[in-house]
mmCIF file of C-alpha atoms and ligand atoms in Angstrom:
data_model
loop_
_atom_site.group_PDB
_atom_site.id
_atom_site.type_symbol
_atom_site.label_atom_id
_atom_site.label_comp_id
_atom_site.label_asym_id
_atom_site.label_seq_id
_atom_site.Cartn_x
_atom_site.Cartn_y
_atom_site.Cartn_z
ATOM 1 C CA UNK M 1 4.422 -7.369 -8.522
ATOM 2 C CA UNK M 2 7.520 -7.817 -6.613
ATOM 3 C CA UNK M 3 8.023 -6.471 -3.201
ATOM 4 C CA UNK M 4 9.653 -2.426 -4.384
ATOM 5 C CA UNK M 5 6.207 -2.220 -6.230
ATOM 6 C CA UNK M 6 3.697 -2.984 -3.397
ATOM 7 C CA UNK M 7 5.839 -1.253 -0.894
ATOM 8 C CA UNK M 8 5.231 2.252 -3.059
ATOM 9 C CA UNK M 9 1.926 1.205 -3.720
ATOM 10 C CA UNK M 10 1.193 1.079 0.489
ATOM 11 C CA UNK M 11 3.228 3.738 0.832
ATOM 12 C CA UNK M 12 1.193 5.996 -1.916
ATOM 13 C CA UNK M 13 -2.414 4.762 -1.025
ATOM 14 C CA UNK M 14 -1.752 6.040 2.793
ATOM 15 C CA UNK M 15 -0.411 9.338 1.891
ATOM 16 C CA UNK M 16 -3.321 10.155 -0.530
ATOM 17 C CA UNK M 17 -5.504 8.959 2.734
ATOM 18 C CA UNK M 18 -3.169 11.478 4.827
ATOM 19 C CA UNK M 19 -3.889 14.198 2.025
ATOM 20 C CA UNK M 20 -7.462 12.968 1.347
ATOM 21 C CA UNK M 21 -8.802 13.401 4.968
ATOM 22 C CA UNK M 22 -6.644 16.359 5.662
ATOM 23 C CA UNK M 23 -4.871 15.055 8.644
ATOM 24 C CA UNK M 24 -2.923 16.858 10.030
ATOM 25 C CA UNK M 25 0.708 16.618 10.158
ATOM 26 C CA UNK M 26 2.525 14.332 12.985
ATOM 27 C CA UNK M 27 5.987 13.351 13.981
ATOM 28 C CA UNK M 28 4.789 10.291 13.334
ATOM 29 C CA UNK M 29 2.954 11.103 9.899
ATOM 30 C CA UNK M 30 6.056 9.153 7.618
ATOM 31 C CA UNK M 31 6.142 6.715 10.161
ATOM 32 C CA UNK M 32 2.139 5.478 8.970
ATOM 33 C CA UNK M 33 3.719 5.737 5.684
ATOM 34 C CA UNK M 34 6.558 3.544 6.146
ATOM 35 C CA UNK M 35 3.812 1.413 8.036
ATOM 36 C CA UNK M 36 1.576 0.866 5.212
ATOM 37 C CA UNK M 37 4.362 0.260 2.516
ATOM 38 C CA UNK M 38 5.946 -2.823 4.874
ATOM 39 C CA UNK M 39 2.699 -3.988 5.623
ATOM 40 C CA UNK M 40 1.734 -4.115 1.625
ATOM 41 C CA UNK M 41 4.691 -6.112 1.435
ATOM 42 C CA UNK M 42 3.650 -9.167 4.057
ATOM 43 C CA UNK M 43 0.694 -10.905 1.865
ATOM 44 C CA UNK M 44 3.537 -12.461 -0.501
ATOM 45 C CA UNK M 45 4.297 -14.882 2.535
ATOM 46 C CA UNK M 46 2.600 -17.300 0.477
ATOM 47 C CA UNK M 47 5.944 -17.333 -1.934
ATOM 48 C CA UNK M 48 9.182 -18.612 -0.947
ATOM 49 C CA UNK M 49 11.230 -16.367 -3.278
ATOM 50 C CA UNK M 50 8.984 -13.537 -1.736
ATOM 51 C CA UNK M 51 11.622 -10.609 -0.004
ATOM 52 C CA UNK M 52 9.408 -11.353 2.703
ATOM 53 C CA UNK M 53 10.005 -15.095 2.936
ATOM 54 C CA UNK M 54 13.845 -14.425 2.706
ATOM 55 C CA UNK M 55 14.379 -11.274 5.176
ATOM 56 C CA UNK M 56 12.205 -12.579 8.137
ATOM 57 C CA UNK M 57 13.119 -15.805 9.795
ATOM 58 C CA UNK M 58 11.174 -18.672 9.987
ATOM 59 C CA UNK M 59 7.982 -16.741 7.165
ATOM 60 C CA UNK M 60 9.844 -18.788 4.357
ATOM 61 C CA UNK M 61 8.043 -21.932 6.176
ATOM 62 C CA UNK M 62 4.921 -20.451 5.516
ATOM 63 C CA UNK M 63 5.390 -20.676 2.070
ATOM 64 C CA UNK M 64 5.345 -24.321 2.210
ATOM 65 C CA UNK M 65 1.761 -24.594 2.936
ATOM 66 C CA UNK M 66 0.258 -21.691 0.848
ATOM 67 C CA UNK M 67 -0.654 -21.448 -2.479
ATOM 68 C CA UNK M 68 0.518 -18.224 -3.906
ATOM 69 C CA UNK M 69 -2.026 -15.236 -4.522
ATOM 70 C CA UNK M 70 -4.766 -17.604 -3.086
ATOM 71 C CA UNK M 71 -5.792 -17.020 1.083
ATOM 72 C CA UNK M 72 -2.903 -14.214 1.980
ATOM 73 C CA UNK M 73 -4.500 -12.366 -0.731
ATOM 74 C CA UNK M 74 -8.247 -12.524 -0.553
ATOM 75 C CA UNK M 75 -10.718 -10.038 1.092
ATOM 76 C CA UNK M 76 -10.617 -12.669 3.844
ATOM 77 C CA UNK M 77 -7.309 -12.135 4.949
ATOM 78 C CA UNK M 78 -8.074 -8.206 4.729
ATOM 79 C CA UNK M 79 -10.962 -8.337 6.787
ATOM 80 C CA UNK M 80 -9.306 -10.856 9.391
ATOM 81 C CA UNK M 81 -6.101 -8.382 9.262
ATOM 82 C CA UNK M 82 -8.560 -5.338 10.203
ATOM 83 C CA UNK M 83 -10.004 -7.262 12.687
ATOM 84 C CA UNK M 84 -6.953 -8.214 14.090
ATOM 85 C CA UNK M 85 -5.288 -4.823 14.561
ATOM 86 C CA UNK M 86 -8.291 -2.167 14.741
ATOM 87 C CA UNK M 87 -10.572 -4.556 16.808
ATOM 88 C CA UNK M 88 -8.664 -6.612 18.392
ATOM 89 C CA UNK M 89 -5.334 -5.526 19.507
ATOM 90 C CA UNK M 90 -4.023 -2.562 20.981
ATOM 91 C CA UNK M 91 -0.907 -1.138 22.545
ATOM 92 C CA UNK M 92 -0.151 2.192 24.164
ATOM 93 C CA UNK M 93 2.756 3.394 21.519
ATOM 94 C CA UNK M 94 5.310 6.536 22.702
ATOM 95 C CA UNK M 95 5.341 10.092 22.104
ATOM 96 C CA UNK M 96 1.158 10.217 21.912
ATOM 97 C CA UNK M 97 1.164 8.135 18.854
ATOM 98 C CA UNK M 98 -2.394 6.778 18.637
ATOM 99 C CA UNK M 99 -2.541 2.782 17.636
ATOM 100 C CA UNK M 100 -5.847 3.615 15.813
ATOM 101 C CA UNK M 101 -3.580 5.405 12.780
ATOM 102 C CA UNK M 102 -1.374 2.758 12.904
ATOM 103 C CA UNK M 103 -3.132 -0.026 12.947
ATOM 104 C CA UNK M 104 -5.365 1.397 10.177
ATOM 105 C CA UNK M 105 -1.957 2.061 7.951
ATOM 106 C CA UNK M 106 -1.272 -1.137 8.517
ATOM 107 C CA UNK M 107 -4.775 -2.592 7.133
ATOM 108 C CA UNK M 108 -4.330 0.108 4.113
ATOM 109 C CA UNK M 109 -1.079 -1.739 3.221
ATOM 110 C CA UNK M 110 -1.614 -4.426 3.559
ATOM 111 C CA UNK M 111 -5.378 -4.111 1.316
ATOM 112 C CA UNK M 112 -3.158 -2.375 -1.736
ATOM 113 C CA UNK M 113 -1.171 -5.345 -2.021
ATOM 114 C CA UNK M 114 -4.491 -7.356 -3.503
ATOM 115 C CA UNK M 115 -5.539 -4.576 -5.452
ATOM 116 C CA UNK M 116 -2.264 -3.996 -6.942
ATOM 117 C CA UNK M 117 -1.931 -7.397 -7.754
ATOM 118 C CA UNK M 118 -5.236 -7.716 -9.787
ATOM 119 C CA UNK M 119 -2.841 -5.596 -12.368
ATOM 120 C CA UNK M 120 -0.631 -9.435 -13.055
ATOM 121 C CA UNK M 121 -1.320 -11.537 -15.868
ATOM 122 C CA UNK M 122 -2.819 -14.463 -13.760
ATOM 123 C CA UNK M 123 -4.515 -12.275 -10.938
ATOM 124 C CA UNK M 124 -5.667 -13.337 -7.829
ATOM 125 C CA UNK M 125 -7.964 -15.657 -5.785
ATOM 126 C CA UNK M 126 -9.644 -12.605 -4.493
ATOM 127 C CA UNK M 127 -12.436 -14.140 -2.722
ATOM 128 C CA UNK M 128 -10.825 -17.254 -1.447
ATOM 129 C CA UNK M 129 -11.807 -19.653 -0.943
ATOM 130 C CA UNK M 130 -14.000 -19.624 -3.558
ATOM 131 C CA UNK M 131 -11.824 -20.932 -6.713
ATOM 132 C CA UNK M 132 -12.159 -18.015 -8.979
ATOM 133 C CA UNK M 133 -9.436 -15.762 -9.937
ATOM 134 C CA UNK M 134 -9.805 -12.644 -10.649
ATOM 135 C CA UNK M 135 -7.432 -9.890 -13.063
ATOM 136 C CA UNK M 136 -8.720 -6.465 -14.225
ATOM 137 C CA UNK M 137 -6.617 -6.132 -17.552
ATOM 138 C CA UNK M 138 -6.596 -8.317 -20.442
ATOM 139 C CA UNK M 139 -3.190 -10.026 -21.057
ATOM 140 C CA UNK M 140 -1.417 -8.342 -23.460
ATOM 141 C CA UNK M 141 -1.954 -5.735 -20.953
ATOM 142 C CA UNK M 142 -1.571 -7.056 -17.671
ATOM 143 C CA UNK M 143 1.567 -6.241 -16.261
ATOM 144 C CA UNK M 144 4.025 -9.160 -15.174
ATOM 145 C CA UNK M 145 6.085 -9.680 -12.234
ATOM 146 C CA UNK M 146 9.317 -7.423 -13.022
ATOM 147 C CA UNK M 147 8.956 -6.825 -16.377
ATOM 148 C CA UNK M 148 10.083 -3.673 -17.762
ATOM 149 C CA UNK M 149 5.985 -2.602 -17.642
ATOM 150 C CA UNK M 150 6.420 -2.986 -13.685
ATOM 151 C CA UNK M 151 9.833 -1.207 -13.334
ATOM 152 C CA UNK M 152 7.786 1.782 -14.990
ATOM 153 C CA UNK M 153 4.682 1.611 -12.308
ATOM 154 C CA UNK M 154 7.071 1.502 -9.923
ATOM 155 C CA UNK M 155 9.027 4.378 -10.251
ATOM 156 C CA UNK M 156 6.320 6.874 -11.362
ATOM 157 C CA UNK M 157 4.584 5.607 -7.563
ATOM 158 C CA UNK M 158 8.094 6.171 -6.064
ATOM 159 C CA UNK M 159 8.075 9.864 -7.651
ATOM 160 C CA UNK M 160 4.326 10.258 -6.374
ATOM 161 C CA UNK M 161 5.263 9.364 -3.101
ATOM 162 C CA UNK M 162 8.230 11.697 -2.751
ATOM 163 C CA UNK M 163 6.020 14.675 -4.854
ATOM 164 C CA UNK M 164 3.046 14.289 -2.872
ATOM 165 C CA UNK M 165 5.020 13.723 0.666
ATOM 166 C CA UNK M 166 6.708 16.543 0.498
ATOM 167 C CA UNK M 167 4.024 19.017 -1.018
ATOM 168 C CA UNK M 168 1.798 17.857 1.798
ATOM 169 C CA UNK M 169 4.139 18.592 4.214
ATOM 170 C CA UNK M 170 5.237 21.915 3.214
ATOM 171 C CA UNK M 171 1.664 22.958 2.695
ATOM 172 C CA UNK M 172 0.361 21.570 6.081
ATOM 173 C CA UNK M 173 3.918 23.260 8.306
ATOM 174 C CA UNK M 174 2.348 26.582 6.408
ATOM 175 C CA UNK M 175 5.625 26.902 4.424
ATOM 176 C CA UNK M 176 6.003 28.701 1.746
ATOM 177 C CA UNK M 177 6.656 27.391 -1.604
ATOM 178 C CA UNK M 178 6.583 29.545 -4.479
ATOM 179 C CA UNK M 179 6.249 26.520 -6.860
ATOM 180 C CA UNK M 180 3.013 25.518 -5.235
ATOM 181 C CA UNK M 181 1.264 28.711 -6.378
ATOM 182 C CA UNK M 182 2.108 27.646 -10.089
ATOM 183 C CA UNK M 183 -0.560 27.021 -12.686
ATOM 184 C CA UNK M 184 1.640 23.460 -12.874
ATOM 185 C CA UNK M 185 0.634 22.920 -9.137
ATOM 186 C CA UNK M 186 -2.775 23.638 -8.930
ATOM 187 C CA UNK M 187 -3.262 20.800 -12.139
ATOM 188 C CA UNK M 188 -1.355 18.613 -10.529
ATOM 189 C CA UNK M 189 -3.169 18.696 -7.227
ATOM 190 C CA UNK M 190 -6.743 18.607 -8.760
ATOM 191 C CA UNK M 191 -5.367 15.410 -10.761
ATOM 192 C CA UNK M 192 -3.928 13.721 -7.810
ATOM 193 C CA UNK M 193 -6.102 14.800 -4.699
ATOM 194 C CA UNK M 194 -9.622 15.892 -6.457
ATOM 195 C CA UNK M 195 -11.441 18.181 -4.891
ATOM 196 C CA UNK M 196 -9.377 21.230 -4.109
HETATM 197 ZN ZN1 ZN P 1 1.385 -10.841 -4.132
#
């Protein structure tokens, strides 16, 4: 998938957490959001035509020494990237911001980005370094790096994410919204968030 995919992908997987575990509504709330949908973008170091490898210096080296889809995106990496920022680090951020949402938004993102990727055509060493690859769709089904089939993804994610974003936020600031009382609504929120 290329890098507009996974970024909607991290970006939709921590707002349905958001909605999911009924946080509560932050200042920093679309900050964890924008969080999650960089970090889903940083696995693709592995591929020097990645937008990752070509927007921050010196990652394109990287590249040179990774085979693509193989460590950067294995359960390894996700465990050593939780490790890394939920056990491991910490820093006191402004304005009461806990590191503990962060740092998990981070992990979140970064996690989709495997997942989503199980969706290509060749899959992904998912439990490197073992040498099998894994995929979850046949391929005449599997959906290739920009291909009309991923433009599609993408943009119904990018709708989720502005739908669901702003419904949760009117409905948590107590707003409101005639719309959200709507037959319409109430499917659409027992399709997308479950239980309500
Ligand atoms: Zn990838």
């Amino acid at each position: 998938m290329n890098y507009r995919t996974h970024s909607m992908t991290g970006a939709l997987a921590m707002e349905l957490i958001l909605v999911e575990t009924h946080a509560p509504v932050h200042w920093w709330s679309p900050v964890l959001i924008i969080a999650s949908g960089l970090s889903a973008t940083v696995p693709d170091i592995d591929h020097p035509e990645s937008a990752v490898s070509h927007r921050v210096p010196l990652v394109g080296i990287i590249a040179r020494f990774l085979k693509h889809r193989t460590v950067t995106h294995s359960l390894l990496a996700v465990v050593a990237v939780w490790a890394l920022l939920v056990r491991f680090l910490y820093f006191d951020l402004p304005g009461g911001m806990p590191w503990d949402s962060l740092a998990w938004s981070m992990v979140i993102g970064y996690a989709s980005h495997p997942f989503i990727d199980l969706f290509n055509p060749e899959g992904v060493q998912l439990f490197w370094p073992l040498p099998y690859w894994v995929r979850v769709l046949p391929e005449p089904l599997a959906i290739p790096v920009n291909s009309l089939r991923e433009e599609i993804v993408c943009l119904i994610f990018k709708l989720a994410v502005v739908v669901i974003g702003i419904s949760w936020a009117l409905v948590n600031l107590r707003f409101h919204v005639p719309v959200l009382d709507s037959f319409a609504w109430h499917v659409i929120k027992t399709i997308t968030f479950g239980r309500y």
